[in-house]
Structures are given as C-alpha cells and as structure tokens.
C-alpha cells in the first residue's frame, strides 16, 4: 500500500523578542489528500498545540529566498547556504516568529517530493474528491482557533 502522509518533528526557536527565545517541538505534516498544503503544529509550553496550514510551494521557496504574502512570510537567514529559516505567522496585529535550521526542512520537503513531486499535485486521482473535505477541515481549524 502506498504511503499517504509524511511527518517529521523538528525543533524551532520561538523568538519572543530580541533578548528572549525558547526551543519548541514542531510537527511537520504533509498528506496526499491535501497535496498542495503542509501543516505545522507548534507545541508551545503551557498552551494547546497550534496548527498552521499553508502552501508546500511557499515553504520550498522560503528556504531559498524571502517570500510570502498575507499571514505567512518565510525567509532564509545567514550567509552560508542552508543556514536557518525564519517563519513569521501573523493574525491581525499579532505575530509569532520562529527560526529553525534549513536542513531538517529540506529533508522533510524532499520526502514530500518523493511522495508527490512538486508540480504533480493535480495528478492525484482522488484529489477532487477530497478537496471539499480538506477545505471543510481547514475552515473548522480556523473557527476552533478563533
């Protein structure tokens, strides 16, 4: 049976301010039933896990160059190739900033590409069947968080 999901857990720094940051576990998840998206679940201490879903292509692009519009911005930092990546998530005026090594992100993205090559998401036979389900799930996640 063919694998239908890729999952990894990495450590990220939650940058509270220039002087304060702490490391948190973040679960990365990619599923063939929603082939255009990746999900990052942030496990903040003393708080319920928070999941963000955004385009897999945005994460791929953000490892190599600054990108993103709206609520999600991703950019490489450091001068030496695969150094670190900064992810900025924003809701209204509030935002959260996370920093992690590029290597674990690239390893995760490589595994997603082996499951569904980038640009071939549309070729999944059951994608249209699951699109409404995925959109419903995303809306439910947003409503429960809001």
Coordinates of N, CA, C and O in Angstrom, one line a residue:
X1 N 0.9 -1.2 0.0 CA 0.0 0.0 0.0 C 0.9 1.2 0.0 O 1.8 1.3 0.7
X2 N 0.5 2.2 -0.8 CA 1.3 3.4 -0.9 C 1.1 4.3 0.3 O 0.0 4.5 0.8
X3 N 2.2 4.9 0.7 CA 2.2 5.9 1.8 C 1.3 7.1 1.4 O 1.4 7.5 0.3
X4 N 0.6 7.6 2.4 CA -0.3 8.8 2.0 C 0.0 10.0 2.9 O -0.6 11.0 2.7
X5 N 1.1 9.9 3.7 CA 1.5 11.1 4.5 C 3.0 11.0 4.8 O 3.6 10.0 4.9
X6 N 3.5 12.2 5.1 CA 4.9 12.4 5.5 C 4.8 13.2 6.8 O 4.1 14.2 6.8
X7 N 5.5 12.8 7.8 CA 5.5 13.5 9.0 C 6.9 13.6 9.6 O 7.7 12.7 9.4
X8 N 7.2 14.7 10.3 CA 8.5 14.8 10.9 C 8.3 15.8 12.1 O 7.4 16.6 12.2
X9 N 9.2 15.7 13.1 CA 9.2 16.6 14.2 C 10.6 17.2 14.3 O 11.6 16.6 14.2
X10 N 10.6 18.6 14.3 CA 11.8 19.3 14.4 C 11.7 20.3 15.6 O 10.6 20.6 16.1
X11 N 12.9 20.8 15.9 CA 12.9 21.8 17.0 C 13.0 23.2 16.3 O 13.8 23.4 15.4
X12 N 12.3 24.2 16.8 CA 12.4 25.5 16.3 C 12.5 26.5 17.5 O 12.1 26.1 18.6
X13 N 13.1 27.6 17.3 CA 13.2 28.6 18.3 C 12.0 29.6 18.1 O 11.8 30.1 17.0
X14 N 11.3 29.7 19.2 CA 10.2 30.7 19.2 C 10.8 32.0 19.7 O 11.2 32.1 20.8
X15 N 10.9 33.0 18.8 CA 11.5 34.3 19.1 C 10.5 35.2 19.7 O 9.8 35.9 19.0
X16 N 10.5 35.3 21.0 CA 9.6 36.2 21.7 C 10.0 37.7 21.5 O 9.2 38.6 21.3
X17 N 11.3 37.9 21.7 CA 11.9 39.3 21.5 C 13.3 39.1 21.1 O 13.8 37.9 21.0
X18 N 14.0 40.2 20.9 CA 15.5 40.0 20.5 C 16.3 39.4 21.7 O 17.3 38.7 21.4
X19 N 15.8 39.6 22.9 CA 16.5 39.0 24.0 C 16.0 37.7 24.5 O 16.6 37.0 25.3
X20 N 14.8 37.3 24.1 CA 14.2 36.1 24.6 C 13.7 35.2 23.6 O 12.9 35.6 22.7
X21 N 14.1 33.9 23.6 CA 13.6 32.9 22.7 C 13.7 31.5 23.5 O 14.5 31.4 24.4
X22 N 12.9 30.6 23.0 CA 13.0 29.2 23.6 C 12.6 28.2 22.5 O 11.9 28.5 21.6
X23 N 13.2 27.0 22.7 CA 13.0 26.0 21.7 C 11.7 25.2 22.0 O 11.4 24.9 23.1
X24 N 11.0 24.9 20.9 CA 9.8 24.2 21.0 C 9.8 23.1 19.9 O 10.3 23.2 18.8
X25 N 9.1 22.0 20.2 CA 8.9 21.0 19.1 C 7.8 21.4 18.1 O 6.8 21.9 18.5
X26 N 8.1 21.1 16.9 CA 7.1 21.5 15.8 C 6.9 20.2 14.9 O 7.9 19.7 14.4
X27 N 5.7 19.8 14.8 CA 5.4 18.7 13.9 C 5.1 19.2 12.5 O 4.2 20.1 12.3
X28 N 5.8 18.6 11.5 CA 5.5 18.9 10.1 C 4.7 17.8 9.5 O 5.0 16.6 9.8
X29 N 3.7 18.1 8.8 CA 2.8 17.0 8.2 C 2.4 17.4 6.8 O 2.0 18.5 6.5
X30 N 2.5 16.4 5.9 CA 2.0 16.5 4.5 C 1.2 15.3 4.2 O 1.6 14.2 4.5
X31 N 0.0 15.5 3.6 CA -0.9 14.4 3.3 C -1.3 14.5 1.8 O -1.6 15.6 1.3
X32 N -1.4 13.3 1.2 CA -1.8 13.3 -0.2 C -3.3 13.7 -0.4 O -3.6 14.2 -1.5
X33 N -4.1 13.7 0.6 CA -5.5 14.1 0.5 C -5.6 15.7 0.4 O -6.6 16.2 0.0
X34 N -4.5 16.3 0.7 CA -4.4 17.8 0.6 C -3.0 18.1 0.0 O -2.2 18.7 0.7
X35 N -2.8 17.8 -1.2 CA -1.4 17.8 -1.8 C -0.7 19.1 -2.0 O 0.5 19.1 -2.2
X36 N -1.4 20.2 -1.9 CA -0.8 21.5 -2.0 C -0.4 22.1 -0.7 O 0.3 23.1 -0.7
X37 N -0.7 21.5 0.4 CA -0.5 22.1 1.7 C 0.4 21.3 2.6 O 0.5 20.1 2.5
X38 N 1.1 22.0 3.5 CA 1.8 21.4 4.6 C 1.2 22.0 5.9 O 0.6 23.1 5.9
X39 N 1.3 21.2 6.9 CA 0.8 21.7 8.2 C 1.9 21.7 9.2 O 2.7 20.7 9.3
X40 N 2.0 22.7 10.0 CA 3.0 22.8 11.0 C 2.2 23.0 12.4 O 1.4 23.9 12.5
X41 N 2.5 22.1 13.3 CA 1.8 22.1 14.6 C 2.8 22.5 15.6 O 3.8 21.8 15.8
X42 N 2.6 23.7 16.2 CA 3.6 24.3 17.2 C 3.1 23.8 18.6 O 2.0 24.1 19.0
X43 N 4.0 23.2 19.4 CA 3.7 22.8 20.7 C 4.3 23.8 21.7 O 5.5 23.6 22.1
X44 N 3.6 24.8 22.0 CA 4.0 25.9 22.9 C 3.8 25.4 24.4 O 2.8 24.8 24.7
X45 N 4.8 25.7 25.2 CA 4.6 25.3 26.6 C 3.4 25.9 27.3 O 3.2 27.1 27.1
X46 N 2.7 25.1 28.0 CA 1.5 25.6 28.8 C 0.3 26.0 27.9 O -0.6 26.6 28.4
X47 N 0.3 25.6 26.6 CA -0.7 26.0 25.7 C -1.1 24.9 24.9 O -0.3 23.9 24.7
X48 N -2.3 24.9 24.3 CA -2.7 23.9 23.4 C -1.9 24.0 22.1 O -1.5 25.1 21.7
X49 N -1.6 22.9 21.4 CA -0.9 22.9 20.2 C -1.7 23.8 19.2 O -2.9 23.9 19.1
X50 N -0.9 24.5 18.3 CA -1.5 25.4 17.3 C -1.0 24.9 16.0 O 0.2 24.8 15.7
X51 N -2.0 24.7 15.0 CA -1.6 24.2 13.7 C -1.9 25.3 12.7 O -2.9 25.9 12.7
X52 N -0.9 25.5 11.8 CA -1.0 26.4 10.7 C -0.9 25.5 9.4 O 0.0 24.7 9.3
X53 N -1.7 25.8 8.4 CA -1.6 25.2 7.1 C -1.3 26.2 6.1 O -1.9 27.3 6.1
X54 N -0.3 25.9 5.2 CA 0.0 26.8 4.1 C 0.6 26.1 3.0 O 0.9 24.9 3.1
X55 N 0.8 26.7 1.9 CA 1.2 26.1 0.7 C 2.6 25.4 0.8 O 3.6 26.1 1.3
X56 N 2.7 24.2 0.3 CA 4.0 23.5 0.3 C 5.0 24.3 -0.5 O 6.2 24.4 -0.1
X57 N 4.6 24.8 -1.6 CA 5.5 25.6 -2.5 C 6.0 26.8 -1.8 O 7.2 27.2 -2.0
X58 N 5.2 27.4 -0.9 CA 5.7 28.6 -0.2 C 6.9 28.2 0.7 O 7.9 28.9 0.8
X59 N 6.8 27.0 1.4 CA 7.8 26.6 2.2 C 9.1 26.2 1.4 O 10.2 26.6 1.8
X60 N 8.9 25.6 0.3 CA 10.0 25.3 -0.6 C 10.7 26.5 -1.0 O 11.9 26.7 -0.9
X61 N 9.9 27.5 -1.5 CA 10.5 28.8 -1.9 C 11.2 29.6 -0.8 O 12.3 30.2 -1.0
X62 N 10.6 29.5 0.4 CA 11.1 30.3 1.5 C 12.4 29.8 2.1 O 13.1 30.5 2.7
X63 N 12.8 28.6 1.8 CA 14.1 28.1 2.2 C 15.2 28.8 1.4 O 16.3 29.0 2.0
X64 N 14.9 29.2 0.2 CA 15.9 29.8 -0.6 C 15.9 31.3 -0.8 O 16.9 31.9 -1.2
X65 N 14.7 31.9 -0.6 CA 14.5 33.3 -0.8 C 13.3 33.8 0.0 O 12.4 33.0 0.3
X66 N 13.3 35.1 0.4 CA 12.2 35.6 1.1 C 10.9 35.5 0.3 O 11.0 35.9 -0.9
X67 N 9.9 35.1 0.9 CA 8.6 35.0 0.1 C 7.4 35.0 1.1 O 7.6 34.8 2.3
X68 N 6.2 35.2 0.6 CA 5.0 35.1 1.3 C 4.3 36.4 1.3 O 4.8 37.5 1.2
X69 N 3.0 36.3 1.3 CA 2.0 37.4 1.3 C 1.0 37.1 2.4 O 0.8 36.0 2.8
X70 N 0.5 38.2 3.0 CA -0.5 38.0 4.0 C 0.0 37.5 5.3 O 0.9 38.1 5.9
X71 N -0.6 36.4 5.8 CA -0.3 35.9 7.1 C 1.0 35.1 7.3 O 1.4 34.9 8.4
X72 N 1.6 34.6 6.2 CA 2.8 33.8 6.3 C 3.9 34.4 5.5 O 3.7 34.6 4.3
X73 N 5.0 34.5 6.2 CA 6.3 35.0 5.5 C 7.4 34.1 5.9 O 7.5 33.7 7.1
X74 N 8.2 33.6 4.9 CA 9.3 32.7 5.2 C 10.5 33.3 4.5 O 10.4 33.7 3.3
X75 N 11.7 33.2 5.1 CA 12.9 33.7 4.6 C 14.1 33.0 5.1 O 14.1 32.7 6.3
X76 N 15.1 32.8 4.3 CA 16.4 32.3 4.8 C 17.1 33.4 5.5 O 17.0 34.5 5.2
X77 N 17.9 33.0 6.5 CA 18.8 33.9 7.2 C 20.2 33.3 7.3 O 20.3 32.1 7.3
X78 N 21.2 34.2 7.4 CA 22.5 33.7 7.4 C 23.1 33.7 6.0 O 22.4 33.8 5.0
X79 N 24.4 33.8 6.0 CA 25.1 34.0 4.7 C 25.6 32.7 4.0 O 26.1 32.7 2.9
X80 N 25.5 31.6 4.7 CA 26.1 30.3 4.2 C 25.0 29.3 3.8 O 24.6 28.5 4.6
X81 N 24.6 29.4 2.6 CA 23.7 28.4 2.0 C 22.6 28.0 2.9 O 21.8 28.8 3.3
X82 N 22.5 26.7 3.3 CA 21.5 26.2 4.1 C 21.7 26.5 5.6 O 22.1 25.6 6.3
X83 N 21.5 27.7 6.0 CA 21.8 28.1 7.3 C 20.5 27.9 8.1 O 20.2 26.8 8.6
X84 N 19.7 29.0 8.3 CA 18.5 28.9 9.0 C 17.4 29.5 8.2 O 17.6 30.2 7.2
X85 N 16.1 29.3 8.7 CA 14.9 29.8 8.0 C 14.1 30.4 9.1 O 14.0 29.9 10.2
X86 N 13.5 31.6 8.8 CA 12.6 32.3 9.7 C 11.2 32.2 9.1 O 11.0 32.5 8.0
X87 N 10.3 31.9 10.0 CA 8.9 31.8 9.6 C 8.1 32.8 10.5 O 8.2 32.7 11.7
X88 N 7.4 33.7 9.8 CA 6.6 34.7 10.5 C 5.2 34.4 10.2 O 4.7 34.4 9.1
X89 N 4.4 34.2 11.3 CA 3.0 34.0 11.2 C 2.2 35.1 11.8 O 2.6 35.6 12.9
X90 N 1.2 35.6 11.2 CA 0.5 36.8 11.6 C -1.0 36.6 11.6 O -1.5 36.1 10.6
X91 N -1.6 37.1 12.7 CA -3.1 37.1 12.8 C -3.4 38.5 13.2 O -3.1 38.9 14.4
X92 N -4.0 39.3 12.4 CA -4.3 40.7 12.7 C -3.0 41.4 13.0 O -2.1 41.4 12.2
X93 N -2.9 42.1 14.2 CA -1.7 42.8 14.5 C -0.7 41.9 15.3 O 0.4 42.3 15.5
X94 N -1.2 40.7 15.7 CA -0.3 39.8 16.5 C 0.5 39.0 15.5 O 0.0 38.6 14.4
X95 N 1.7 38.7 15.9 CA 2.5 37.8 15.1 C 3.4 37.0 15.9 O 3.7 37.3 17.1
X96 N 3.9 35.9 15.3 CA 4.9 35.0 16.0 C 6.0 34.7 15.1 O 5.8 34.6 13.8
X97 N 7.2 34.7 15.6 CA 8.4 34.5 14.8 C 9.1 33.2 15.2 O 9.4 33.0 16.4
X98 N 9.4 32.3 14.3 CA 10.1 31.1 14.6 C 11.3 31.0 13.7 O 11.3 31.4 12.5
X99 N 12.4 30.3 14.2 CA 13.6 30.1 13.5 C 14.0 28.7 13.6 O 14.0 28.1 14.7
X100 N 14.5 28.1 12.5 CA 14.9 26.7 12.6 C 16.0 26.5 11.5 O 16.2 27.3 10.6
X101 N 16.7 25.4 11.6 CA 17.7 25.0 10.6 C 17.0 24.7 9.3 O 15.9 24.1 9.3
X102 N 17.7 25.1 8.2 CA 17.1 24.8 6.9 C 17.2 23.3 6.6 O 16.3 22.7 5.9
X103 N 18.2 22.6 7.1 CA 18.5 21.2 6.7 C 17.3 20.3 7.1 O 16.8 19.5 6.2
X104 N 16.7 20.4 8.3 CA 15.5 19.5 8.6 C 14.3 19.8 7.7 O 13.6 18.9 7.3
X105 N 14.1 21.1 7.4 CA 13.0 21.5 6.5 C 13.2 20.9 5.1 O 12.3 20.4 4.5
X106 N 14.4 21.0 4.6 CA 14.7 20.5 3.3 C 14.6 18.9 3.2 O 14.0 18.4 2.3
X107 N 15.0 18.3 4.3 CA 14.8 16.8 4.4 C 13.3 16.4 4.4 O 12.9 15.5 3.7
X108 N 12.5 17.2 5.1 CA 11.1 16.9 5.1 C 10.5 17.2 3.7 O 9.7 16.4 3.2
X109 N 10.8 18.3 3.1 CA 10.3 18.7 1.8 C 10.8 17.6 0.7 O 10.0 17.3 -0.2
X110 N 12.0 17.1 0.9 CA 12.4 16.1 0.0 C 11.5 14.8 0.1 O 11.2 14.2 -0.9
X111 N 11.2 14.5 1.3 CA 10.3 13.3 1.5 C 8.9 13.6 0.9 O 8.3 12.7 0.3
X112 N 8.4 14.8 1.0 CA 7.1 15.1 0.4 C 7.2 15.1 -1.1 O 6.2 14.6 -1.8
X113 N 8.3 15.5 -1.7 CA 8.5 15.5 -3.1 C 8.6 14.0 -3.6 O 8.1 13.8 -4.8
X114 N 9.1 13.1 -2.8 CA 9.2 11.7 -3.3 C 7.8 11.1 -3.2 O 7.4 10.2 -4.0
X115 N 6.9 11.6 -2.3 CA 5.5 11.1 -2.2 C 4.7 11.7 -3.4 O 4.0 11.0 -4.1
X116 N 4.8 13.0 -3.5 CA 4.1 13.7 -4.6 C 5.0 14.8 -5.2 O 5.2 15.8 -4.5
X117 N 5.6 14.6 -6.3 CA 6.5 15.5 -6.9 C 5.9 16.9 -7.0 O 4.7 17.0 -7.4
X118 N 6.7 17.9 -6.7 CA 6.2 19.3 -6.8 C 5.7 19.6 -8.2 O 6.5 19.2 -9.1
X119 N 4.6 20.1 -8.4 CA 4.0 20.4 -9.7 C 3.1 19.3 -10.2 O 2.4 19.4 -11.2
X120 N 3.1 18.1 -9.5 CA 2.3 17.0 -9.9 C 1.1 16.8 -9.0 O 0.4 15.7 -9.0
X121 N 0.8 17.7 -8.1 CA -0.3 17.6 -7.1 C -1.6 17.3 -7.8 O -2.4 16.5 -7.3
X122 N -1.8 17.9 -9.0 CA -3.1 17.8 -9.7 C -3.3 16.4 -10.2 O -4.4 16.0 -10.6
X123 N -2.2 15.6 -10.3 CA -2.4 14.3 -10.9 C -3.0 13.2 -9.9 O -3.2 12.1 -10.4
X124 N -3.2 13.6 -8.7 CA -3.8 12.6 -7.8 C -5.2 12.4 -8.2 O -6.0 13.3 -8.2
X125 N -5.5 11.2 -8.4 CA -6.8 10.8 -8.9 C -8.0 11.2 -8.0 O -9.0 11.6 -8.4
X126 N -7.7 11.1 -6.7 CA -8.8 11.4 -5.7 C -8.7 12.8 -5.1 O -9.4 13.1 -4.2
X127 N -7.9 13.7 -5.7 CA -7.8 15.0 -5.2 C -9.1 15.7 -5.2 O -9.5 16.3 -4.1
X128 N -9.8 15.8 -6.3 CA -11.1 16.5 -6.3 C -12.1 15.9 -5.3 O -12.9 16.7 -4.7
X129 N -12.1 14.6 -5.1 CA -13.0 14.0 -4.1 C -12.7 14.6 -2.7 O -13.6 14.8 -1.9
X130 N -11.4 14.8 -2.4 CA -11.0 15.2 -1.0 C -10.9 16.7 -0.9 O -10.7 17.2 0.3
X131 N -11.0 17.5 -1.9 CA -10.9 18.9 -1.8 C -11.9 19.5 -0.9 O -11.5 20.3 0.0
X132 N -13.2 19.2 -1.1 CA -14.2 19.7 -0.2 C -13.9 19.4 1.3 O -14.1 20.2 2.2
X133 N -13.5 18.1 1.5 CA -13.2 17.7 2.9 C -12.0 18.4 3.4 O -12.1 18.9 4.6
X134 N -11.0 18.7 2.7 CA -9.8 19.5 3.1 C -10.2 20.9 3.4 O -9.8 21.4 4.5
X135 N -11.0 21.5 2.6 CA -11.4 22.9 2.8 C -12.3 23.0 4.1 O -12.1 23.9 4.9
X136 N -13.2 22.0 4.2 CA -14.0 22.0 5.4 C -13.1 21.8 6.7 O -13.4 22.5 7.7
X137 N -12.1 21.0 6.6 CA -11.2 20.8 7.8 C -10.5 22.1 8.1 O -10.3 22.4 9.3
X138 N -10.0 22.7 7.1 CA -9.2 24.0 7.3 C -10.1 25.0 7.9 O -9.7 25.7 8.9
X139 N -11.3 25.2 7.4 CA -12.3 26.1 8.0 C -12.6 25.8 9.4 O -12.7 26.7 10.3
X140 N -12.8 24.5 9.7 CA -13.1 24.1 11.1 C -11.9 24.4 12.0 O -12.1 24.8 13.1
X141 N -10.7 24.2 11.5 CA -9.5 24.5 12.3 C -9.4 26.0 12.6 O -9.1 26.4 13.7
X142 N -9.7 26.8 11.6 CA -9.7 28.3 11.8 C -10.8 28.7 12.8 O -10.5 29.6 13.6
X143 N -12.0 28.1 12.7 CA -13.1 28.5 13.6 C -12.8 28.1 15.0 O -13.1 28.8 15.9
X144 N -12.2 26.9 15.2 CA -11.9 26.5 16.6 C -10.8 27.3 17.2 O -10.7 27.4 18.4
X145 N -9.9 27.8 16.4 CA -8.8 28.7 16.9 C -9.2 30.1 17.1 O -8.6 30.8 17.9
X146 N -10.3 30.5 16.5 CA -10.7 31.9 16.5 C -11.6 32.2 17.6 O -11.7 33.1 18.3

